[in-house]
PDB file of C-alpha atoms in Angstrom:
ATOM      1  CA  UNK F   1     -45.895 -69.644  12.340  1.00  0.00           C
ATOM      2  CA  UNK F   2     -43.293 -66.705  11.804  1.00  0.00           C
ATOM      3  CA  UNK F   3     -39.770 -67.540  10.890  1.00  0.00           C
ATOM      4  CA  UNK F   4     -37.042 -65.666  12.265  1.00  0.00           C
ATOM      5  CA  UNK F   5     -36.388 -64.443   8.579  1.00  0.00           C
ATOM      6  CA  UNK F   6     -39.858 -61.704   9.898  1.00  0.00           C
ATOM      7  CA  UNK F   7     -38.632 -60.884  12.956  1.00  0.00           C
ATOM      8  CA  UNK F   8     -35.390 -59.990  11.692  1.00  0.00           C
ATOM      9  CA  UNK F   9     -35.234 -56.691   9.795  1.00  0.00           C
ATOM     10  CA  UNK F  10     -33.375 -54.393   8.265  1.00  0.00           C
ATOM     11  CA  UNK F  11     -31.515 -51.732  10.360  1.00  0.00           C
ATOM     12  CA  UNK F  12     -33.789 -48.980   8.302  1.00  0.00           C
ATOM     13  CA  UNK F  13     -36.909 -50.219  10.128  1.00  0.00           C
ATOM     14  CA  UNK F  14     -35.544 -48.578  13.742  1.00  0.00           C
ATOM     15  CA  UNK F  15     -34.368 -45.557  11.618  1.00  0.00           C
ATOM     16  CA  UNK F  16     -37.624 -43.369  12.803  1.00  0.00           C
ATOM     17  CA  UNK F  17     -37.177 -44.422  16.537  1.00  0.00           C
ATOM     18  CA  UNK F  18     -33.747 -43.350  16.113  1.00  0.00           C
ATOM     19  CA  UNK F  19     -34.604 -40.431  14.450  1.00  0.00           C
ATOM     20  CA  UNK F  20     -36.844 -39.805  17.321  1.00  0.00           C
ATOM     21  CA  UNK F  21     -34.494 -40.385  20.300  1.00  0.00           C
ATOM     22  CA  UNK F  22     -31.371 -38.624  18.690  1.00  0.00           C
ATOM     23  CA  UNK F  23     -32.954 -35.928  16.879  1.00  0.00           C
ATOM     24  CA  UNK F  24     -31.109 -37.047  13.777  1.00  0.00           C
ATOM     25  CA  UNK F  25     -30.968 -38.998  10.703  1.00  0.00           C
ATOM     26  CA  UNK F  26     -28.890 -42.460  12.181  1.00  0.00           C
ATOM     27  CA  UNK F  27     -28.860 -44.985   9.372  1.00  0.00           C
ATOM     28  CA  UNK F  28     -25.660 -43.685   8.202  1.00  0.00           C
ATOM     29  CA  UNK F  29     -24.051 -43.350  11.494  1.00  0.00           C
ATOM     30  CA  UNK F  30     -21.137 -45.198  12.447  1.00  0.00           C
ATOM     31  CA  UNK F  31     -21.278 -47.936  15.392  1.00  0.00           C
ATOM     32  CA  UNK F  32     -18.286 -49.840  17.405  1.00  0.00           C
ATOM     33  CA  UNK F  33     -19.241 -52.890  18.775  1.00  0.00           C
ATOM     34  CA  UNK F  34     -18.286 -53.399  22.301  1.00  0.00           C
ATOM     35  CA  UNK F  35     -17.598 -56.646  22.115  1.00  0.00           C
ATOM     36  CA  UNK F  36     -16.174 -57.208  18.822  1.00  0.00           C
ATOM     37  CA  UNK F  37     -14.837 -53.653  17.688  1.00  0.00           C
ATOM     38  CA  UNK F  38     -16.486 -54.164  14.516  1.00  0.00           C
ATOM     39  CA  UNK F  39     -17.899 -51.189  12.698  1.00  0.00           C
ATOM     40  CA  UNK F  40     -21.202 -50.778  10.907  1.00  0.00           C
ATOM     41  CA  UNK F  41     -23.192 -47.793   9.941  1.00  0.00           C
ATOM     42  CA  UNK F  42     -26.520 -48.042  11.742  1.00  0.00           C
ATOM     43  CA  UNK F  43     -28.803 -49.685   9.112  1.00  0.00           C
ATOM     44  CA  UNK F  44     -26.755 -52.624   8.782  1.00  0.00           C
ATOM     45  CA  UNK F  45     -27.508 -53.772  12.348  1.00  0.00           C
ATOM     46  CA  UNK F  46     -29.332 -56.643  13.198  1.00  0.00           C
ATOM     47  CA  UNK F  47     -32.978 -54.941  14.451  1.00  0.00           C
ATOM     48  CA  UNK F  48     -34.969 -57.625  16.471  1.00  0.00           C
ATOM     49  CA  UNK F  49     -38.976 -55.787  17.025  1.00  0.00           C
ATOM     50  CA  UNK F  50     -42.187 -56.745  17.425  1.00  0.00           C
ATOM     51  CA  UNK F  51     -41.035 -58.006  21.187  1.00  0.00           C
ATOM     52  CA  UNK F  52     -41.473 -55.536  24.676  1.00  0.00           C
ATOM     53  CA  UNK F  53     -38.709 -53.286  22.819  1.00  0.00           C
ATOM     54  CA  UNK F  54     -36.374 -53.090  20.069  1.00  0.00           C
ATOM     55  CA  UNK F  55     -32.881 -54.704  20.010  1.00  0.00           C
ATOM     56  CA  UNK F  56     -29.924 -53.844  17.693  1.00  0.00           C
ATOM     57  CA  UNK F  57     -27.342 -56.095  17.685  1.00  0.00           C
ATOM     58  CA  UNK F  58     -23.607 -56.163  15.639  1.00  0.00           C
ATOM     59  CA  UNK F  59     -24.072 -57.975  12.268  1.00  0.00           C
ATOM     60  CA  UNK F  60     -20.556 -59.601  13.189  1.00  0.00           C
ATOM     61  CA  UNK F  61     -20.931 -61.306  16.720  1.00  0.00           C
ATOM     62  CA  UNK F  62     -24.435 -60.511  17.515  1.00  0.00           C
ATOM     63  CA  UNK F  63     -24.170 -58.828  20.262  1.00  0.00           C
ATOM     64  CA  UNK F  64     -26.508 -56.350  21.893  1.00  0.00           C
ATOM     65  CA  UNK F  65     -25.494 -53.080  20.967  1.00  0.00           C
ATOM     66  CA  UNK F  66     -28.703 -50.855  21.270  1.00  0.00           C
ATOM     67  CA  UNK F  67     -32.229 -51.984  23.315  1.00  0.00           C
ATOM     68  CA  UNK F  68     -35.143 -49.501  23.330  1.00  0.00           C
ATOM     69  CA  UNK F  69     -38.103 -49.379  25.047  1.00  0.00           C
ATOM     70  CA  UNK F  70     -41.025 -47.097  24.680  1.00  0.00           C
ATOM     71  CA  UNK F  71     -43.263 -47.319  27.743  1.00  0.00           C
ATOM     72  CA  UNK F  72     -46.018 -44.490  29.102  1.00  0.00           C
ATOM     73  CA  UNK F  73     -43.014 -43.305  31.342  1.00  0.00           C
ATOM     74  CA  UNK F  74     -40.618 -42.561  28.778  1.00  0.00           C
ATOM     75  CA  UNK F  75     -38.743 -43.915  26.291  1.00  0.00           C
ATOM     76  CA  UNK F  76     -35.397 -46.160  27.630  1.00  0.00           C
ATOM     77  CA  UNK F  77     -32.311 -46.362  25.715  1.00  0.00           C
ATOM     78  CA  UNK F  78     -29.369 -48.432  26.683  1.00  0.00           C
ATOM     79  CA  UNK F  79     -26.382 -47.950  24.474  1.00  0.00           C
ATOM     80  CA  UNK F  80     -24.001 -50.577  26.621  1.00  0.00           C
ATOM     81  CA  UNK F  81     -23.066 -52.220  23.898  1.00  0.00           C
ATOM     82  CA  UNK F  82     -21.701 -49.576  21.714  1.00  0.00           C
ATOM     83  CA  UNK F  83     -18.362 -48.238  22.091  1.00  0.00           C
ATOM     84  CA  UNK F  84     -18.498 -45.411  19.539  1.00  0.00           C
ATOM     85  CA  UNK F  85     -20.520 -43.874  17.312  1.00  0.00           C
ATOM     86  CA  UNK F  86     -19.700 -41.767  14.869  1.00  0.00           C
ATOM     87  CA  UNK F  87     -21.870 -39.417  12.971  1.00  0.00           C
ATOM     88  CA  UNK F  88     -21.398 -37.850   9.705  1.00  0.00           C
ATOM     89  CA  UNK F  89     -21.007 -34.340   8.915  1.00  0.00           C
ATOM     90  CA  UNK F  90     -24.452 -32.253   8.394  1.00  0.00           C
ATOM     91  CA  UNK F  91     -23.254 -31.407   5.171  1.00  0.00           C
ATOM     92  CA  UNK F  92     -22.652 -35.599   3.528  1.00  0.00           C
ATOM     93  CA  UNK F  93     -26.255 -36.090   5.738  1.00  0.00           C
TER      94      UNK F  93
ATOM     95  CA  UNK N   1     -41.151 -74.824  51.525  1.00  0.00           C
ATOM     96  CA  UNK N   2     -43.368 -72.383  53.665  1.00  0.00           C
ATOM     97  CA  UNK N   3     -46.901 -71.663  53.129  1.00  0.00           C
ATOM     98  CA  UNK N   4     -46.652 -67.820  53.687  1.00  0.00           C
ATOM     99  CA  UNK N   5     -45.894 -68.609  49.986  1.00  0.00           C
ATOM    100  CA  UNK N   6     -49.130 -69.254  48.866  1.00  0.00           C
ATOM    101  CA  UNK N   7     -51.129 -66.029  48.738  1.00  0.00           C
ATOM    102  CA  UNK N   8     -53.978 -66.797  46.437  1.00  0.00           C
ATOM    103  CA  UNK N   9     -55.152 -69.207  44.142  1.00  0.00           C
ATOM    104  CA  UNK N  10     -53.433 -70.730  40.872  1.00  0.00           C
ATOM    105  CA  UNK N  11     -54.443 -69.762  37.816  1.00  0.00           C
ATOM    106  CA  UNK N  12     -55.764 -73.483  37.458  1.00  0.00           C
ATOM    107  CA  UNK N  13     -58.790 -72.178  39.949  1.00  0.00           C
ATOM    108  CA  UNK N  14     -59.358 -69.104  37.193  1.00  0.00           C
ATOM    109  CA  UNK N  15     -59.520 -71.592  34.124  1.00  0.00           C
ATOM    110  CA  UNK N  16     -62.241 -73.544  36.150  1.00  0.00           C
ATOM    111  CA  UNK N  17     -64.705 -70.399  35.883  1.00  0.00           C
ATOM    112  CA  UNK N  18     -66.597 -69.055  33.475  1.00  0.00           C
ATOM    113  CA  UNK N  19     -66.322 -68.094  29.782  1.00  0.00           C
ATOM    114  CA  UNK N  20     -63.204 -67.360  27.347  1.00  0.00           C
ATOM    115  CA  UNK N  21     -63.809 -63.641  27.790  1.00  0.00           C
ATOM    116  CA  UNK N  22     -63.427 -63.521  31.695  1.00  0.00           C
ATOM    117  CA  UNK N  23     -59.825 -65.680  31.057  1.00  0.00           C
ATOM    118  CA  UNK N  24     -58.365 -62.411  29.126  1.00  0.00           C
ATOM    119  CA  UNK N  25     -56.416 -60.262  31.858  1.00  0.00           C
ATOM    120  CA  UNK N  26     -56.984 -56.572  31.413  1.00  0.00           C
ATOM    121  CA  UNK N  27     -56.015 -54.996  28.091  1.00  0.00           C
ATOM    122  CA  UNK N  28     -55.225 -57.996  26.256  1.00  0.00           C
ATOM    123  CA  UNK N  29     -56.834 -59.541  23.180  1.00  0.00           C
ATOM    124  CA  UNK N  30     -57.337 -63.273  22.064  1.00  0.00           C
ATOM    125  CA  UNK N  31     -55.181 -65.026  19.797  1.00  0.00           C
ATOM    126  CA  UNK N  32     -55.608 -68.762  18.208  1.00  0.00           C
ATOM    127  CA  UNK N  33     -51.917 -68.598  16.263  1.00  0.00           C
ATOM    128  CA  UNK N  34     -48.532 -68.846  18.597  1.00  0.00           C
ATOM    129  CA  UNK N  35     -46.736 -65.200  17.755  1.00  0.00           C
ATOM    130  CA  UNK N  36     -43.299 -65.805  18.091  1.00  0.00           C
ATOM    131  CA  UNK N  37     -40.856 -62.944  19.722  1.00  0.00           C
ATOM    132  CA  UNK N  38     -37.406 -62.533  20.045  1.00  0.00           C
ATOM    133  CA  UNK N  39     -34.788 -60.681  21.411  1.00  0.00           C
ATOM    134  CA  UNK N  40     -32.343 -62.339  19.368  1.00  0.00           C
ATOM    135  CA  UNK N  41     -31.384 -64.752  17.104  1.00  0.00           C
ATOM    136  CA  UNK N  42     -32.366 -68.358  17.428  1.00  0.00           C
ATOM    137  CA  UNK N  43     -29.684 -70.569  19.056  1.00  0.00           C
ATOM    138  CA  UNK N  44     -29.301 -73.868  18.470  1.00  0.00           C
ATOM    139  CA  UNK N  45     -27.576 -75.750  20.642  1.00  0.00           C
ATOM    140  CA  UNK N  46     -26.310 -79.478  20.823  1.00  0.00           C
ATOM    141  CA  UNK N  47     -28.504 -81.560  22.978  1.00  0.00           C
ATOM    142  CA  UNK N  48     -25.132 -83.183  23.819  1.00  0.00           C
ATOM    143  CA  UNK N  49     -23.614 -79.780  25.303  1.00  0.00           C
ATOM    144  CA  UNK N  50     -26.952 -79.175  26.583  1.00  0.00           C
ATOM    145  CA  UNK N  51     -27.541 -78.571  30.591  1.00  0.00           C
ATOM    146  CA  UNK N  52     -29.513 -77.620  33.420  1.00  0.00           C
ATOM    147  CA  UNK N  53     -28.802 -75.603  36.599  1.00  0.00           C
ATOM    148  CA  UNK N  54     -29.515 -74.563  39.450  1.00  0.00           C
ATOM    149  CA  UNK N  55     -26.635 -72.321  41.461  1.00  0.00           C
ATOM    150  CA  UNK N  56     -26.394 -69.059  43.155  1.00  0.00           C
ATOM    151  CA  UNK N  57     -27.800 -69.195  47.152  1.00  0.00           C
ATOM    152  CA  UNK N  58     -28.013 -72.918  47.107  1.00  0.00           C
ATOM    153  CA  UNK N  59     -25.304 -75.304  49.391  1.00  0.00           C
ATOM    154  CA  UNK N  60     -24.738 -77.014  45.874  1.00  0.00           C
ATOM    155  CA  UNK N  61     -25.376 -76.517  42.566  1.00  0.00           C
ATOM    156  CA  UNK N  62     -27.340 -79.198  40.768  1.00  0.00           C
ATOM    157  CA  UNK N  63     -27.182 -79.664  36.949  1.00  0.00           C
ATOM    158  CA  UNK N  64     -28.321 -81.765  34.765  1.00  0.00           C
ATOM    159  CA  UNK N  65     -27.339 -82.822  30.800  1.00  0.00           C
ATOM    160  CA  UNK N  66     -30.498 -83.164  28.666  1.00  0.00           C
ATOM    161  CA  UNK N  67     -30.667 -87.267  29.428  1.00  0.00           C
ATOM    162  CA  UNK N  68     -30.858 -86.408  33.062  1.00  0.00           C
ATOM    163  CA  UNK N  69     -33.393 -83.634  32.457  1.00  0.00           C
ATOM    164  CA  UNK N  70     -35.324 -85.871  30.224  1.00  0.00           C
ATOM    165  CA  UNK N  71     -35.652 -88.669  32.761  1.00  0.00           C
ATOM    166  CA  UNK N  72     -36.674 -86.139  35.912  1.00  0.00           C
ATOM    167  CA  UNK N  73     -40.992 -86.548  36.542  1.00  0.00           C
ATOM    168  CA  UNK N  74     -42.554 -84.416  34.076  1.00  0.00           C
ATOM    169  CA  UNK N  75     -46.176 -83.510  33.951  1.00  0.00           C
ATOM    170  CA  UNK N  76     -48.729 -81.982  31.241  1.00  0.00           C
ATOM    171  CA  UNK N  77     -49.749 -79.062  31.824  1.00  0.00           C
ATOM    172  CA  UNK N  78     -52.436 -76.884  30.424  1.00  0.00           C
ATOM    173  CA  UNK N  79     -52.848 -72.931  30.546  1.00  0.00           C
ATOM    174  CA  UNK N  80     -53.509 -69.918  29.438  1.00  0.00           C
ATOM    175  CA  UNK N  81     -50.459 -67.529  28.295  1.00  0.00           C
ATOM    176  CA  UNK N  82     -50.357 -63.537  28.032  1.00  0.00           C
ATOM    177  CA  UNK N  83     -47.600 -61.209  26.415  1.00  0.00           C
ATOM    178  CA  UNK N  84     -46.889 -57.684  27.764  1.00  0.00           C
ATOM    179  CA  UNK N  85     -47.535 -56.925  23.811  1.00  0.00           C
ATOM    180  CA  UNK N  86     -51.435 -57.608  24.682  1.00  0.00           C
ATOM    181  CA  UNK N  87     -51.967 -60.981  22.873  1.00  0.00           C
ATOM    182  CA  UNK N  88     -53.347 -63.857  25.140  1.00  0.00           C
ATOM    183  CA  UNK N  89     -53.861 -67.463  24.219  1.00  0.00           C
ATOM    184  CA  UNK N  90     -55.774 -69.545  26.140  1.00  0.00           C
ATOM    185  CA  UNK N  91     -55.237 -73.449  26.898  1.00  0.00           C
ATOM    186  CA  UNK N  92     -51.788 -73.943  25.725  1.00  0.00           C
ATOM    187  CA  UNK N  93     -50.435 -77.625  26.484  1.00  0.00           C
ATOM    188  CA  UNK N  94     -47.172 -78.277  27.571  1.00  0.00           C
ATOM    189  CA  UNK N  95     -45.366 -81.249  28.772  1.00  0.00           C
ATOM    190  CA  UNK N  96     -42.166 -80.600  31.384  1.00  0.00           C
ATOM    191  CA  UNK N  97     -40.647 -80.483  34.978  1.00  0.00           C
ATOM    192  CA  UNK N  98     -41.970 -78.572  38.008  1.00  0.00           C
ATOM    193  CA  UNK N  99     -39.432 -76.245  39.125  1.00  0.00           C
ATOM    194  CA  UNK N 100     -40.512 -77.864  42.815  1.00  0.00           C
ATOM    195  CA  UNK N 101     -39.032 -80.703  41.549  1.00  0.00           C
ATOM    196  CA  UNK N 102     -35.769 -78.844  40.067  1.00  0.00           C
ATOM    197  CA  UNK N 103     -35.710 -77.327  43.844  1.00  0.00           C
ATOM    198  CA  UNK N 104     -36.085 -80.506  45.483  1.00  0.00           C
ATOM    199  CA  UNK N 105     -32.419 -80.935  44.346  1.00  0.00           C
ATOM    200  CA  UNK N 106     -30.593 -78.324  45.802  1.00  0.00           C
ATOM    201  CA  UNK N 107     -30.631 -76.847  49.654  1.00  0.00           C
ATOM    202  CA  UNK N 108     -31.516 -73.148  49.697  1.00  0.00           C
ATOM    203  CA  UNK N 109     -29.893 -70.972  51.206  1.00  0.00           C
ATOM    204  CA  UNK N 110     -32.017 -69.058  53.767  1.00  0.00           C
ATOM    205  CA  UNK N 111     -31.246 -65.700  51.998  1.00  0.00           C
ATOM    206  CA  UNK N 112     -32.176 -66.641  48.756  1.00  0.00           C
ATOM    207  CA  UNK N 113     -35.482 -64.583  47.910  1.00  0.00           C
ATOM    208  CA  UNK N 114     -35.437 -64.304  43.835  1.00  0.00           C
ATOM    209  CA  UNK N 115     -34.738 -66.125  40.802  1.00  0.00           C
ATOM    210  CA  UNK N 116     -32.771 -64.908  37.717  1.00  0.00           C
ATOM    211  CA  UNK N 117     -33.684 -67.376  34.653  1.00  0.00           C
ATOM    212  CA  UNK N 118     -30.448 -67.507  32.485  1.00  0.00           C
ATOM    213  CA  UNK N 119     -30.901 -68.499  28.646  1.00  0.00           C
ATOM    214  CA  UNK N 120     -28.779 -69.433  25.616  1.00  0.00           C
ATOM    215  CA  UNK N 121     -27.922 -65.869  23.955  1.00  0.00           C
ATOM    216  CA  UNK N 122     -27.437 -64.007  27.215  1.00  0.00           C
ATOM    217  CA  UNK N 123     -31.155 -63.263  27.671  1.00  0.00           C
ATOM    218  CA  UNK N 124     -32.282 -63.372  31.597  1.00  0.00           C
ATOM    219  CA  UNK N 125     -35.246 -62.491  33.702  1.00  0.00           C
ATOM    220  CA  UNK N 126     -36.054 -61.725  37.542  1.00  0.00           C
ATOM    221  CA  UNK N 127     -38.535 -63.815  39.300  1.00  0.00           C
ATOM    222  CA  UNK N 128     -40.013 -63.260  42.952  1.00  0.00           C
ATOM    223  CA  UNK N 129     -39.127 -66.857  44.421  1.00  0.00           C
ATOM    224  CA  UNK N 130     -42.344 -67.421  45.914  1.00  0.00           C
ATOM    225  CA  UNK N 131     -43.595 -67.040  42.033  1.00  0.00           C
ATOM    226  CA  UNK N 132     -41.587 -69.765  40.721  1.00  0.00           C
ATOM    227  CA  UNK N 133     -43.083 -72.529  43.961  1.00  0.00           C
ATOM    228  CA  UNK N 134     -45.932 -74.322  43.748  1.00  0.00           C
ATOM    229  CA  UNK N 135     -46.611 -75.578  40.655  1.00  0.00           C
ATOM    230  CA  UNK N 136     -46.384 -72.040  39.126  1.00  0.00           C
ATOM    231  CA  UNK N 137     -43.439 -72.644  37.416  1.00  0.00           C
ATOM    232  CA  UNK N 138     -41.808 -75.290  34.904  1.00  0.00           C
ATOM    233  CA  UNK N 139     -39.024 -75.792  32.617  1.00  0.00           C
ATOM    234  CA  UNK N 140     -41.052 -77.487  29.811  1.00  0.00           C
ATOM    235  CA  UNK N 141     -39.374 -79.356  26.565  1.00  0.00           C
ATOM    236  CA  UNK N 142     -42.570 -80.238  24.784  1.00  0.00           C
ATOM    237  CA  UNK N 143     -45.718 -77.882  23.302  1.00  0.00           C
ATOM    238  CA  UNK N 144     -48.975 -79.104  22.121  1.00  0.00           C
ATOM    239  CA  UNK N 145     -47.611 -83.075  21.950  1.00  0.00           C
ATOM    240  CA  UNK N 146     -44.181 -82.421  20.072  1.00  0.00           C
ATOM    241  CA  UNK N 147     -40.686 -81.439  21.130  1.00  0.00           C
ATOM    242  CA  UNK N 148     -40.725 -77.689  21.565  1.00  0.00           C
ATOM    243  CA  UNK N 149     -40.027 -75.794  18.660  1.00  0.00           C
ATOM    244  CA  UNK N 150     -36.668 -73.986  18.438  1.00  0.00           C
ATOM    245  CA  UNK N 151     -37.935 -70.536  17.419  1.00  0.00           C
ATOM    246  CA  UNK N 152     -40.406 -70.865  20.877  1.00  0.00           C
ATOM    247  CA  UNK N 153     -37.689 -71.687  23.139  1.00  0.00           C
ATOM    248  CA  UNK N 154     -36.856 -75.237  22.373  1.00  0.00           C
ATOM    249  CA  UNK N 155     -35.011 -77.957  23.345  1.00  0.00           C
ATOM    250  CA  UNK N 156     -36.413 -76.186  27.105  1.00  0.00           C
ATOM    251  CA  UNK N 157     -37.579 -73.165  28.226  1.00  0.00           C
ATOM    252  CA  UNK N 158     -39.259 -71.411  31.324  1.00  0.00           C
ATOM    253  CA  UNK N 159     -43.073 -71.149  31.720  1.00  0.00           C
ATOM    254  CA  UNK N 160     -44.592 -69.170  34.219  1.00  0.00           C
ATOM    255  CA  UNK N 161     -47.842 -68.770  32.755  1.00  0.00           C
ATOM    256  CA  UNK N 162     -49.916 -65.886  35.572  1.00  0.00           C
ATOM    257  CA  UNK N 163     -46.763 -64.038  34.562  1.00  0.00           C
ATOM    258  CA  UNK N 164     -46.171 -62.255  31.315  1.00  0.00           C
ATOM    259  CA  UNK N 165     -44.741 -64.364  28.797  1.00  0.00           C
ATOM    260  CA  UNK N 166     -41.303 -62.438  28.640  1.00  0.00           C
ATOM    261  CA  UNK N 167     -40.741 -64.056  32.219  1.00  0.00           C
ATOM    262  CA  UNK N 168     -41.287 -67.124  30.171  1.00  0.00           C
ATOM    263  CA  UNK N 169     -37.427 -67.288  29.242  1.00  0.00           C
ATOM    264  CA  UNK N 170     -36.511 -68.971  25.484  1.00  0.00           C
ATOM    265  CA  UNK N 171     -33.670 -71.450  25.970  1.00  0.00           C
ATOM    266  CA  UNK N 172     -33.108 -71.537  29.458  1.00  0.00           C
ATOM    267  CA  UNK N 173     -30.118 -72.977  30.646  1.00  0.00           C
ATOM    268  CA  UNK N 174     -30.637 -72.385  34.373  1.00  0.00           C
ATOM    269  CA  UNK N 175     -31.834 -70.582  37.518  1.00  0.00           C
ATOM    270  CA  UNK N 176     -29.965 -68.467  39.541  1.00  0.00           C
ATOM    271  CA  UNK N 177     -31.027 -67.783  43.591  1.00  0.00           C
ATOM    272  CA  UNK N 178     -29.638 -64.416  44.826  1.00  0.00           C
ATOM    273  CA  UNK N 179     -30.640 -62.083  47.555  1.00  0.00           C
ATOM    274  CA  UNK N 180     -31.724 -58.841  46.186  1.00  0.00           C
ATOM    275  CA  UNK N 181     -33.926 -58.385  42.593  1.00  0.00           C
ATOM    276  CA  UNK N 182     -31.452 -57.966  39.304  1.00  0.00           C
ATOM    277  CA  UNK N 183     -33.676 -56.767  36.758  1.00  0.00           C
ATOM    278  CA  UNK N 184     -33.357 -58.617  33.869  1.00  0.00           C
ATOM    279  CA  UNK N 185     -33.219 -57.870  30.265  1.00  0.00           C
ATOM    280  CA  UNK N 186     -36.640 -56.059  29.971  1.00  0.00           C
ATOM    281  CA  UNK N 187     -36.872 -54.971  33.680  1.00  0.00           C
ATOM    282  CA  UNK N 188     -33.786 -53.375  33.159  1.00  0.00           C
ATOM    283  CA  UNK N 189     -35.173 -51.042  30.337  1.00  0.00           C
ATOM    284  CA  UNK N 190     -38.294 -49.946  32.261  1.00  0.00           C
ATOM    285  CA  UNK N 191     -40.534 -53.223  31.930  1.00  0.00           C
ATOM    286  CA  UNK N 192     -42.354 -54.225  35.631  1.00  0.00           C
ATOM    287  CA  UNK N 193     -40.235 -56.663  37.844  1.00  0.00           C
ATOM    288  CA  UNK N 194     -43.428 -58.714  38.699  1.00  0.00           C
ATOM    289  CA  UNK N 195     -45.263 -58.810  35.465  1.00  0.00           C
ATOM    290  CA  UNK N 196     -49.131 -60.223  36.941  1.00  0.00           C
ATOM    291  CA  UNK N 197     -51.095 -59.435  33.740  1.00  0.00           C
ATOM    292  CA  UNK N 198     -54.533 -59.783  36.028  1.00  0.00           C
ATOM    293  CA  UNK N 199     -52.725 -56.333  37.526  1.00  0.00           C
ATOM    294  CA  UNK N 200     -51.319 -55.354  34.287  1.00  0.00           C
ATOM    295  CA  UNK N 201     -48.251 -54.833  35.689  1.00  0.00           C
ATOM    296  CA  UNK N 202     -46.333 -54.283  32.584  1.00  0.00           C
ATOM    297  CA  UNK N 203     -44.156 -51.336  33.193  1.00  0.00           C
ATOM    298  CA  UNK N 204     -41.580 -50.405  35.946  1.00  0.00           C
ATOM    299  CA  UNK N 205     -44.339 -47.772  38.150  1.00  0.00           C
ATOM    300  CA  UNK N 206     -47.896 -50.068  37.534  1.00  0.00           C
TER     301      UNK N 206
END
């Protein structure tokens, strides 16, 4: 049986989706949490995979920030739960 | 409850037939472990704040603490489960409460035509009502003989085994009649609002 220590990785293991749907590095991007206003760069969100889709939630109050879903009819992004995000200058990339 | 509901035969009728390899829907594979998926981190909740409802298009809501749950009639049940992430499992043994039983409680209101399930962690999925009726449907609290596991849903979740397992919601806390279909957390994100894996309805357009 898995624990939920497997299903729960590091932020860096969406990194290549992200880098897919945004076109650019993400891990060091910066996130608000709707909910909580928290801040975290990217990588330090909680990534739940392995399921239908991937879900990023806020390391503080675990809420949903980011749900993807890559299906034959395109890819679906929901971003609800983000309030900002804030990405670094090309040149600190 | 009306029998324009019942439109073909329970997956019970499949089991009867045939081999293991005529019991795996369409693009699916066989497993003998239990892969566990989540959408988000495992709650645990108090059996004490624990409960059960039933609201939305209903003259009353009924609810239930986990005593009252535990004491409802309960039946075994035995079936075969498939994921939209092509793993089935066949003969999986659960012990719980009909959701014809749940129903039984509560007066429907005439307009009510779907279900949302509503879980522990915000997680919530649409259901065709005539899919959760007759015997299709259960809230179950035990798995293979012993209290259901918290990382597969436990103290109670939803099985509706001829639909994909994500319809199956972890930690349900209730069921919500309503009108018109609200796509839940994966039908909102381009996943199919039925879910038949015999039809491999997995995405929103099969």
């Amino acid at each position: 049986m898995e624990s939920e220590r497997d299903l729960m990785l590091d932020g860096n293991a969406a990194a290549g989706v992200l880098q897919e749907i945004f076109g650019e590095e993400m891990t060091t991007a910066l996130t608000t949490c709707d909910e909580c206003a928290t801040v975290s760069q990217m990588a330090m969100l909680r990534v739940f995979s392995g399921g239908p889709g991937l879900v990023l939630r806020c390391p503080a109050c675990e809420a949903v920030m980011v749900r993807i879903a890559q299906t034959p009819r395109g890819t679906f992004v929901d971003v609800r739960g983000v309030r900002q995000m804030r990405l670094p200058l090309p040149s600190i990339r | 409850m009306s029998e324009r509901f019942v439109t073909r035969g329970f997956v019970g009728k499949r089991q009867d037939a045939g081999t293991a390899a005529n019991r795996i829907p369409p693009g699916q594979h066989l497993v003998k472990d239990f892969p566990v998926l989540s959408a988000g981190p495992t709650p645990r909740t108090d059996l004490r704040r624990w409960s059960f409802r039933i609201e939305g298009l209903v003259k009353e809501p009924a609810q239930w603490t986990w005593d009252e749950f535990g004491k409802l009639p309960a039946q075994e049940f035995v079936k075969d489960i498939s994921c939209v992430t092509k793993w089935t499992k066949l003969d999986t043994r659960w012990r719980g409460v009909s959701a014809d039983v749940l129903l039984e409680h509560v007066e429907l209101d005439g307009r009510a035509r779907f279900v949302v399930a509503f879980s522990d962690g915000g997680y919530t999925t649409n259901l065709p009502l005539p899919d959760v009726i007759n015997g299709q449907a259960f809230v179950a609290y035990e798995y293979d003989g012993k209290p259901l596991a918290p990382e597969h849903g436990g103290p109670a979740r939803l099985v509706v085994p001829h639909l994909y397992f994500w319809k199956s919601a972890k930690w349900v806390r209730g069921l919500r009649l309503i009108e018109r279909d609200e796509p839940g957390f994966w039908e909102s994100l381009g996943y199919n609002n039925h879910g038949d894996p015999w039809k491999e309805e997995r995405y929103s357009g099969d």
